[in-house]
Amino acid sequence: MGAWIIPCNAKYYDVVGAFDKLKQIDWRQSTKVEVDDTVYIYVSRPYSSILFKCKAIEVNINNPNIDDAEFMREPFTNYGNYMRLELVEKYPQEQYNLEVLRAHGIKGSIQGPIRVPEGVQDLFEPQRYVTTNPQPKRETPVVPKPRITPNVSTSAPKFHAETHPRANEFPVGTKVIHKRYGEGVVEANNGRILSVRFADISLKAFSFEIVLEKQIIELT
């Protein structure tokens, strides 16, 4: 798709008033504008600035039929070839004035249709140079989990495993807590003596929380 700048002499046509009322206007076509091309309208004094961004939605129209007569400041003449422009965006007068345009490559005054120079296109669409390559994903540093020490209540009943009167209620696999060695698992139970295997509590944090929800024996 192409991009063009076309001038409008505010002395002969009130394009500002037209776009205040209309969404589309028919414009004399004297270039090879194609459908979907972008057309910027430069308005002469007292504006001396690009005020409108439009999209060409139809080209090579023989007889324009959008009624914009109230904005014409001279009698209408049918030039026989028009394009229909749809308003896309309005710009503040100071944004793309002639001084700004000249600083980006426009030479002299804009007196006829021109293709948008590269420097000016950069001005209109700076985002087209933003890279679309994804940035490498930064690895999140792994913070080691703190060691968890069992919080054993001093008010809990204490007993020796081999003399616990309810030892038969703790079958193999029951999790228990020792105030010194942390969490353990019953490996064997003959009805009176419990054989308990202890593990590193820092590797059992989740299981430890489950243990606290159960009725636990505390080994001394």
PDB file of C-alpha atoms in Angstrom:
ATOM      1  CA  MET A   1       0.000   0.000   0.000  1.00  0.00           C
ATOM      2  CA  GLY A   2       1.227   3.469  -0.850  1.00  0.00           C
ATOM      3  CA  ALA A   3       1.190   6.723   1.095  1.00  0.00           C
ATOM      4  CA  TRP A   4       0.610  10.163  -0.369  1.00  0.00           C
ATOM      5  CA  ILE A   5       0.493  13.800   0.634  1.00  0.00           C
ATOM      6  CA  ILE A   6      -2.003  15.971  -1.237  1.00  0.00           C
ATOM      7  CA  PRO A   7      -2.423  19.721  -0.770  1.00  0.00           C
ATOM      8  CA  CYS A   8      -5.642  21.577  -0.091  1.00  0.00           C
ATOM      9  CA  ASN A   9      -5.910  25.294  -0.717  1.00  0.00           C
ATOM     10  CA  ALA A  10      -8.023  26.559   2.157  1.00  0.00           C
ATOM     11  CA  LYS A  11      -8.890  29.578   0.034  1.00  0.00           C
ATOM     12  CA  TYR A  12     -10.988  27.402  -2.307  1.00  0.00           C
ATOM     13  CA  TYR A  13     -12.187  24.519  -0.137  1.00  0.00           C
ATOM     14  CA  ASP A  14     -12.989  24.336   3.583  1.00  0.00           C
ATOM     15  CA  VAL A  15     -11.671  20.843   4.234  1.00  0.00           C
ATOM     16  CA  VAL A  16     -11.649  21.467   8.004  1.00  0.00           C
ATOM     17  CA  GLY A  17     -15.359  22.228   7.977  1.00  0.00           C
ATOM     18  CA  ALA A  18     -16.006  19.308   5.616  1.00  0.00           C
ATOM     19  CA  PHE A  19     -14.383  16.755   7.912  1.00  0.00           C
ATOM     20  CA  ASP A  20     -16.146  18.254  10.916  1.00  0.00           C
ATOM     21  CA  LYS A  21     -19.399  17.198   9.256  1.00  0.00           C
ATOM     22  CA  LEU A  22     -18.534  14.377   6.869  1.00  0.00           C
ATOM     23  CA  LYS A  23     -16.719  11.090   7.312  1.00  0.00           C
ATOM     24  CA  GLN A  24     -15.944  10.758   3.594  1.00  0.00           C
ATOM     25  CA  ILE A  25     -15.294  13.218   0.794  1.00  0.00           C
ATOM     26  CA  ASP A  26     -14.638  12.888  -2.939  1.00  0.00           C
ATOM     27  CA  TRP A  27     -11.307  14.387  -3.940  1.00  0.00           C
ATOM     28  CA  ARG A  28      -9.867  15.187  -7.327  1.00  0.00           C
ATOM     29  CA  GLN A  29      -7.505  12.356  -8.304  1.00  0.00           C
ATOM     30  CA  SER A  30      -4.444  13.219 -10.371  1.00  0.00           C
ATOM     31  CA  THR A  31      -2.099  10.471  -9.181  1.00  0.00           C
ATOM     32  CA  LYS A  32      -1.982   6.677  -9.204  1.00  0.00           C
ATOM     33  CA  VAL A  33      -3.551   6.342  -5.799  1.00  0.00           C
ATOM     34  CA  GLU A  34      -4.870   2.836  -5.207  1.00  0.00           C
ATOM     35  CA  VAL A  35      -7.571   1.502  -2.920  1.00  0.00           C
ATOM     36  CA  ASP A  36      -6.328   1.226   0.689  1.00  0.00           C
ATOM     37  CA  ASP A  37      -3.519   3.737   0.126  1.00  0.00           C
ATOM     38  CA  THR A  38      -2.996   6.265   2.905  1.00  0.00           C
ATOM     39  CA  VAL A  39      -3.565   9.896   1.943  1.00  0.00           C
ATOM     40  CA  TYR A  40      -2.419  12.772   4.162  1.00  0.00           C
ATOM     41  CA  ILE A  41      -3.996  16.161   3.499  1.00  0.00           C
ATOM     42  CA  TYR A  42      -1.784  19.211   3.816  1.00  0.00           C
ATOM     43  CA  VAL A  43      -3.854  22.355   4.302  1.00  0.00           C
ATOM     44  CA  SER A  44      -2.396  25.674   3.179  1.00  0.00           C
ATOM     45  CA  ARG A  45      -2.417  28.948   5.105  1.00  0.00           C
ATOM     46  CA  PRO A  46      -3.494  29.813   7.687  1.00  0.00           C
ATOM     47  CA  TYR A  47      -2.799  26.212   8.774  1.00  0.00           C
ATOM     48  CA  SER A  48       0.315  25.237   6.747  1.00  0.00           C
ATOM     49  CA  SER A  49       0.136  21.771   8.232  1.00  0.00           C
ATOM     50  CA  ILE A  50      -0.953  18.212   7.604  1.00  0.00           C
ATOM     51  CA  LEU A  51      -4.259  18.035   9.435  1.00  0.00           C
ATOM     52  CA  PHE A  52      -5.833  14.783   8.218  1.00  0.00           C
ATOM     53  CA  LYS A  53      -4.945  11.171   7.634  1.00  0.00           C
ATOM     54  CA  CYS A  54      -7.318   9.423   5.234  1.00  0.00           C
ATOM     55  CA  LYS A  55      -7.748   6.097   3.511  1.00  0.00           C
ATOM     56  CA  ALA A  56      -8.595   5.791  -0.164  1.00  0.00           C
ATOM     57  CA  ILE A  57     -11.631   3.516  -0.249  1.00  0.00           C
ATOM     58  CA  GLU A  58     -12.513   4.042  -3.915  1.00  0.00           C
ATOM     59  CA  VAL A  59     -10.553   5.421  -6.884  1.00  0.00           C
ATOM     60  CA  ASN A  60     -11.144   6.560 -10.470  1.00  0.00           C
ATOM     61  CA  ILE A  61     -14.660   7.861  -9.817  1.00  0.00           C
ATOM     62  CA  ASN A  62     -16.097   9.698 -12.813  1.00  0.00           C
ATOM     63  CA  ASN A  63     -18.956  11.465 -11.097  1.00  0.00           C
ATOM     64  CA  PRO A  64     -18.578  12.373  -7.407  1.00  0.00           C
ATOM     65  CA  ASN A  65     -21.829  12.122  -5.481  1.00  0.00           C
ATOM     66  CA  ILE A  66     -20.956  13.177  -1.927  1.00  0.00           C
ATOM     67  CA  ASP A  67     -22.622  16.514  -1.309  1.00  0.00           C
ATOM     68  CA  ASP A  68     -20.023  18.894   0.082  1.00  0.00           C
ATOM     69  CA  ALA A  69     -21.090  21.983  -1.852  1.00  0.00           C
ATOM     70  CA  GLU A  70     -21.408  24.096   1.295  1.00  0.00           C
ATOM     71  CA  PHE A  71     -17.633  23.824   1.815  1.00  0.00           C
ATOM     72  CA  MET A  72     -16.664  24.927  -1.702  1.00  0.00           C
ATOM     73  CA  ARG A  73     -15.487  28.515  -2.020  1.00  0.00           C
ATOM     74  CA  GLU A  74     -15.551  28.579  -5.810  1.00  0.00           C
ATOM     75  CA  PRO A  75     -17.973  27.121  -8.387  1.00  0.00           C
ATOM     76  CA  PHE A  76     -17.794  23.336  -8.789  1.00  0.00           C
ATOM     77  CA  THR A  77     -16.002  21.961 -11.850  1.00  0.00           C
ATOM     78  CA  ASN A  78     -16.154  18.255 -12.643  1.00  0.00           C
ATOM     79  CA  TYR A  79     -12.601  17.130 -13.381  1.00  0.00           C
ATOM     80  CA  GLY A  80     -13.778  13.647 -14.366  1.00  0.00           C
ATOM     81  CA  ASN A  81     -11.574  11.627 -12.007  1.00  0.00           C
ATOM     82  CA  TYR A  82     -11.978  11.457  -8.246  1.00  0.00           C
ATOM     83  CA  MET A  83     -11.064   9.278  -5.299  1.00  0.00           C
ATOM     84  CA  ARG A  84     -13.156   8.771  -2.190  1.00  0.00           C
ATOM     85  CA  LEU A  85     -11.262   9.501   1.006  1.00  0.00           C
ATOM     86  CA  GLU A  86     -12.383   8.245   4.401  1.00  0.00           C
ATOM     87  CA  LEU A  87     -11.192  10.134   7.447  1.00  0.00           C
ATOM     88  CA  VAL A  88      -8.933   8.066   9.702  1.00  0.00           C
ATOM     89  CA  GLU A  89      -7.413  10.635  12.040  1.00  0.00           C
ATOM     90  CA  LYS A  90      -7.244  14.369  12.701  1.00  0.00           C
ATOM     91  CA  TYR A  91      -3.983  15.991  13.807  1.00  0.00           C
ATOM     92  CA  PRO A  92      -3.360  19.126  15.887  1.00  0.00           C
ATOM     93  CA  GLN A  93      -2.164  22.011  13.740  1.00  0.00           C
ATOM     94  CA  GLU A  94       1.307  22.120  15.302  1.00  0.00           C
ATOM     95  CA  GLN A  95       1.995  18.381  15.054  1.00  0.00           C
ATOM     96  CA  TYR A  96       2.906  18.174  11.365  1.00  0.00           C
ATOM     97  CA  ASN A  97       3.369  21.802  10.363  1.00  0.00           C
ATOM     98  CA  LEU A  98       5.580  22.797   7.467  1.00  0.00           C
ATOM     99  CA  GLU A  99       8.584  23.382   9.694  1.00  0.00           C
ATOM    100  CA  VAL A 100       8.362  19.854  11.080  1.00  0.00           C
ATOM    101  CA  LEU A 101       7.872  18.364   7.619  1.00  0.00           C
ATOM    102  CA  ARG A 102      10.893  20.193   6.216  1.00  0.00           C
ATOM    103  CA  ALA A 103      13.002  18.909   9.099  1.00  0.00           C
ATOM    104  CA  HIS A 104      12.083  15.369   7.957  1.00  0.00           C
ATOM    105  CA  GLY A 105      12.767  15.734   4.235  1.00  0.00           C
ATOM    106  CA  ILE A 106      10.023  17.834   2.626  1.00  0.00           C
ATOM    107  CA  LYS A 107      11.590  20.406   0.321  1.00  0.00           C
ATOM    108  CA  GLY A 108       9.920  23.711  -0.406  1.00  0.00           C
ATOM    109  CA  SER A 109       6.154  24.042  -0.282  1.00  0.00           C
ATOM    110  CA  ILE A 110       3.617  21.299  -0.956  1.00  0.00           C
ATOM    111  CA  GLN A 111       1.849  22.445  -4.094  1.00  0.00           C
ATOM    112  CA  GLY A 112       0.893  19.121  -5.661  1.00  0.00           C
ATOM    113  CA  PRO A 113       0.381  15.454  -4.757  1.00  0.00           C
ATOM    114  CA  ILE A 114       3.592  13.639  -3.732  1.00  0.00           C
ATOM    115  CA  ARG A 115       4.482  10.251  -2.409  1.00  0.00           C
ATOM    116  CA  VAL A 116       5.396  10.406   1.259  1.00  0.00           C
ATOM    117  CA  PRO A 117       9.210  10.625   1.554  1.00  0.00           C
ATOM    118  CA  GLU A 118      10.905   8.026   3.728  1.00  0.00           C
ATOM    119  CA  GLY A 119      11.831  10.506   6.435  1.00  0.00           C
ATOM    120  CA  VAL A 120       8.281  11.777   6.715  1.00  0.00           C
ATOM    121  CA  GLN A 121       6.904   8.238   6.749  1.00  0.00           C
ATOM    122  CA  ASP A 122       9.147   7.584   9.744  1.00  0.00           C
ATOM    123  CA  LEU A 123       7.582  10.624  11.370  1.00  0.00           C
ATOM    124  CA  PHE A 124       4.058   9.304  10.824  1.00  0.00           C
ATOM    125  CA  GLU A 125       4.789   5.694  11.745  1.00  0.00           C
ATOM    126  CA  PRO A 126       7.744   5.461  14.147  1.00  0.00           C
ATOM    127  CA  GLN A 127       6.376   2.192  15.535  1.00  0.00           C
ATOM    128  CA  ARG A 128       7.133   0.338  12.281  1.00  0.00           C
ATOM    129  CA  TYR A 129      10.781   0.205  13.361  1.00  0.00           C
ATOM    130  CA  VAL A 130      10.060  -1.312  16.747  1.00  0.00           C
ATOM    131  CA  THR A 131      11.423  -4.832  16.703  1.00  0.00           C
ATOM    132  CA  THR A 132       8.945  -7.640  16.831  1.00  0.00           C
ATOM    133  CA  ASN A 133      11.582 -10.145  17.910  1.00  0.00           C
ATOM    134  CA  PRO A 134      10.743 -11.437  21.357  1.00  0.00           C
ATOM    135  CA  GLN A 135      13.235 -10.612  24.046  1.00  0.00           C
ATOM    136  CA  PRO A 136      15.053 -13.559  25.584  1.00  0.00           C
ATOM    137  CA  LYS A 137      13.276 -14.774  28.626  1.00  0.00           C
ATOM    138  CA  ARG A 138      15.060 -13.929  31.805  1.00  0.00           C
ATOM    139  CA  GLU A 139      15.481 -16.786  34.165  1.00  0.00           C
ATOM    140  CA  THR A 140      13.977 -16.144  37.571  1.00  0.00           C
ATOM    141  CA  PRO A 141      16.542 -16.948  40.241  1.00  0.00           C
ATOM    142  CA  VAL A 142      15.574 -19.890  42.378  1.00  0.00           C
ATOM    143  CA  VAL A 143      15.377 -18.896  46.006  1.00  0.00           C
ATOM    144  CA  PRO A 144      15.974 -21.882  48.262  1.00  0.00           C
ATOM    145  CA  LYS A 145      13.151 -22.620  50.641  1.00  0.00           C
ATOM    146  CA  PRO A 146      14.013 -22.057  54.266  1.00  0.00           C
ATOM    147  CA  ARG A 147      14.343 -25.093  56.465  1.00  0.00           C
ATOM    148  CA  ILE A 148      11.194 -25.632  58.456  1.00  0.00           C
ATOM    149  CA  THR A 149      11.529 -26.679  62.047  1.00  0.00           C
ATOM    150  CA  PRO A 150       8.479 -28.409  63.518  1.00  0.00           C
ATOM    151  CA  ASN A 151       6.619 -26.258  65.983  1.00  0.00           C
ATOM    152  CA  VAL A 152       5.946 -28.779  68.733  1.00  0.00           C
ATOM    153  CA  SER A 153       3.620 -27.563  71.455  1.00  0.00           C
ATOM    154  CA  THR A 154       5.035 -27.897  74.988  1.00  0.00           C
ATOM    155  CA  SER A 155       1.549 -28.729  76.203  1.00  0.00           C
ATOM    156  CA  ALA A 156       1.210 -31.832  74.011  1.00  0.00           C
ATOM    157  CA  PRO A 157       1.366 -35.199  75.804  1.00  0.00           C
ATOM    158  CA  LYS A 158       4.787 -36.822  75.659  1.00  0.00           C
ATOM    159  CA  PHE A 159       5.585 -40.485  75.712  1.00  0.00           C
ATOM    160  CA  HIS A 160       8.045 -43.086  74.510  1.00  0.00           C
ATOM    161  CA  ALA A 161       6.938 -44.830  71.347  1.00  0.00           C
ATOM    162  CA  GLU A 162       7.629 -48.298  72.669  1.00  0.00           C
ATOM    163  CA  THR A 163       5.373 -47.758  75.713  1.00  0.00           C
ATOM    164  CA  HIS A 164       2.557 -45.788  74.116  1.00  0.00           C
ATOM    165  CA  PRO A 165      -0.766 -47.325  75.188  1.00  0.00           C
ATOM    166  CA  ARG A 166      -2.382 -46.578  71.808  1.00  0.00           C
ATOM    167  CA  ALA A 167       0.480 -47.759  69.642  1.00  0.00           C
ATOM    168  CA  ASN A 168      -1.811 -50.098  67.719  1.00  0.00           C
ATOM    169  CA  GLU A 169      -3.726 -47.052  66.410  1.00  0.00           C
ATOM    170  CA  PHE A 170      -0.709 -45.986  64.331  1.00  0.00           C
ATOM    171  CA  PRO A 171      -0.248 -48.449  61.467  1.00  0.00           C
ATOM    172  CA  VAL A 172       2.681 -48.492  59.063  1.00  0.00           C
ATOM    173  CA  GLY A 173       2.806 -45.243  57.111  1.00  0.00           C
ATOM    174  CA  THR A 174       1.520 -43.024  59.909  1.00  0.00           C
ATOM    175  CA  LYS A 175       3.393 -39.752  60.050  1.00  0.00           C
ATOM    176  CA  VAL A 176       4.757 -38.657  63.397  1.00  0.00           C
ATOM    177  CA  ILE A 177       6.782 -35.763  64.752  1.00  0.00           C
ATOM    178  CA  HIS A 178       9.882 -35.837  66.924  1.00  0.00           C
ATOM    179  CA  LYS A 179      10.834 -32.588  68.609  1.00  0.00           C
ATOM    180  CA  ARG A 180      14.481 -33.143  67.677  1.00  0.00           C
ATOM    181  CA  TYR A 181      14.484 -35.177  64.449  1.00  0.00           C
ATOM    182  CA  GLY A 182      11.394 -33.629  62.881  1.00  0.00           C
ATOM    183  CA  GLU A 183       8.957 -35.642  60.797  1.00  0.00           C
ATOM    184  CA  GLY A 184       9.061 -39.380  60.596  1.00  0.00           C
ATOM    185  CA  VAL A 185       7.061 -42.298  59.215  1.00  0.00           C
ATOM    186  CA  VAL A 186       6.068 -45.494  60.988  1.00  0.00           C
ATOM    187  CA  GLU A 187       7.942 -48.321  59.277  1.00  0.00           C
ATOM    188  CA  ALA A 188       6.852 -51.152  61.547  1.00  0.00           C
ATOM    189  CA  ASN A 189       4.323 -51.697  64.317  1.00  0.00           C
ATOM    190  CA  ASN A 190       3.907 -54.929  66.224  1.00  0.00           C
ATOM    191  CA  GLY A 191       1.129 -53.560  68.399  1.00  0.00           C
ATOM    192  CA  ARG A 192       3.425 -52.235  71.131  1.00  0.00           C
ATOM    193  CA  ILE A 193       6.672 -50.975  69.616  1.00  0.00           C
ATOM    194  CA  LEU A 194       6.791 -48.460  66.763  1.00  0.00           C
ATOM    195  CA  SER A 195       9.727 -48.373  64.364  1.00  0.00           C
ATOM    196  CA  VAL A 196       9.975 -44.835  62.967  1.00  0.00           C
ATOM    197  CA  ARG A 197      12.109 -43.637  60.053  1.00  0.00           C
ATOM    198  CA  PHE A 198      12.950 -39.916  60.056  1.00  0.00           C
ATOM    199  CA  ALA A 199      13.592 -37.713  57.023  1.00  0.00           C
ATOM    200  CA  ASP A 200      14.946 -34.213  56.385  1.00  0.00           C
ATOM    201  CA  ILE A 201      12.054 -31.936  57.319  1.00  0.00           C
ATOM    202  CA  SER A 202      13.121 -29.308  54.761  1.00  0.00           C
ATOM    203  CA  LEU A 203      12.115 -31.739  52.037  1.00  0.00           C
ATOM    204  CA  LYS A 204       8.769 -32.484  53.635  1.00  0.00           C
ATOM    205  CA  ALA A 205       7.232 -29.075  54.114  1.00  0.00           C
ATOM    206  CA  PHE A 206       3.924 -29.915  52.439  1.00  0.00           C
ATOM    207  CA  SER A 207       3.627 -33.277  54.134  1.00  0.00           C
ATOM    208  CA  PHE A 208       4.458 -31.575  57.401  1.00  0.00           C
ATOM    209  CA  GLU A 209       1.430 -29.313  57.025  1.00  0.00           C
ATOM    210  CA  ILE A 210      -0.767 -32.328  56.403  1.00  0.00           C
ATOM    211  CA  VAL A 211       0.625 -33.958  59.517  1.00  0.00           C
ATOM    212  CA  LEU A 212      -0.423 -31.012  61.645  1.00  0.00           C
ATOM    213  CA  GLU A 213      -4.022 -31.574  60.573  1.00  0.00           C
ATOM    214  CA  LYS A 214      -4.021 -35.099  62.016  1.00  0.00           C
ATOM    215  CA  GLN A 215      -3.840 -36.498  65.527  1.00  0.00           C
ATOM    216  CA  ILE A 216      -0.100 -36.900  66.010  1.00  0.00           C
ATOM    217  CA  ILE A 217       1.951 -38.701  68.558  1.00  0.00           C
ATOM    218  CA  GLU A 218       5.022 -36.859  69.777  1.00  0.00           C
ATOM    219  CA  LEU A 219       8.117 -38.892  70.419  1.00  0.00           C
ATOM    220  CA  THR A 220      10.488 -37.832  73.227  1.00  0.00           C
TER     221      THR A 220
END
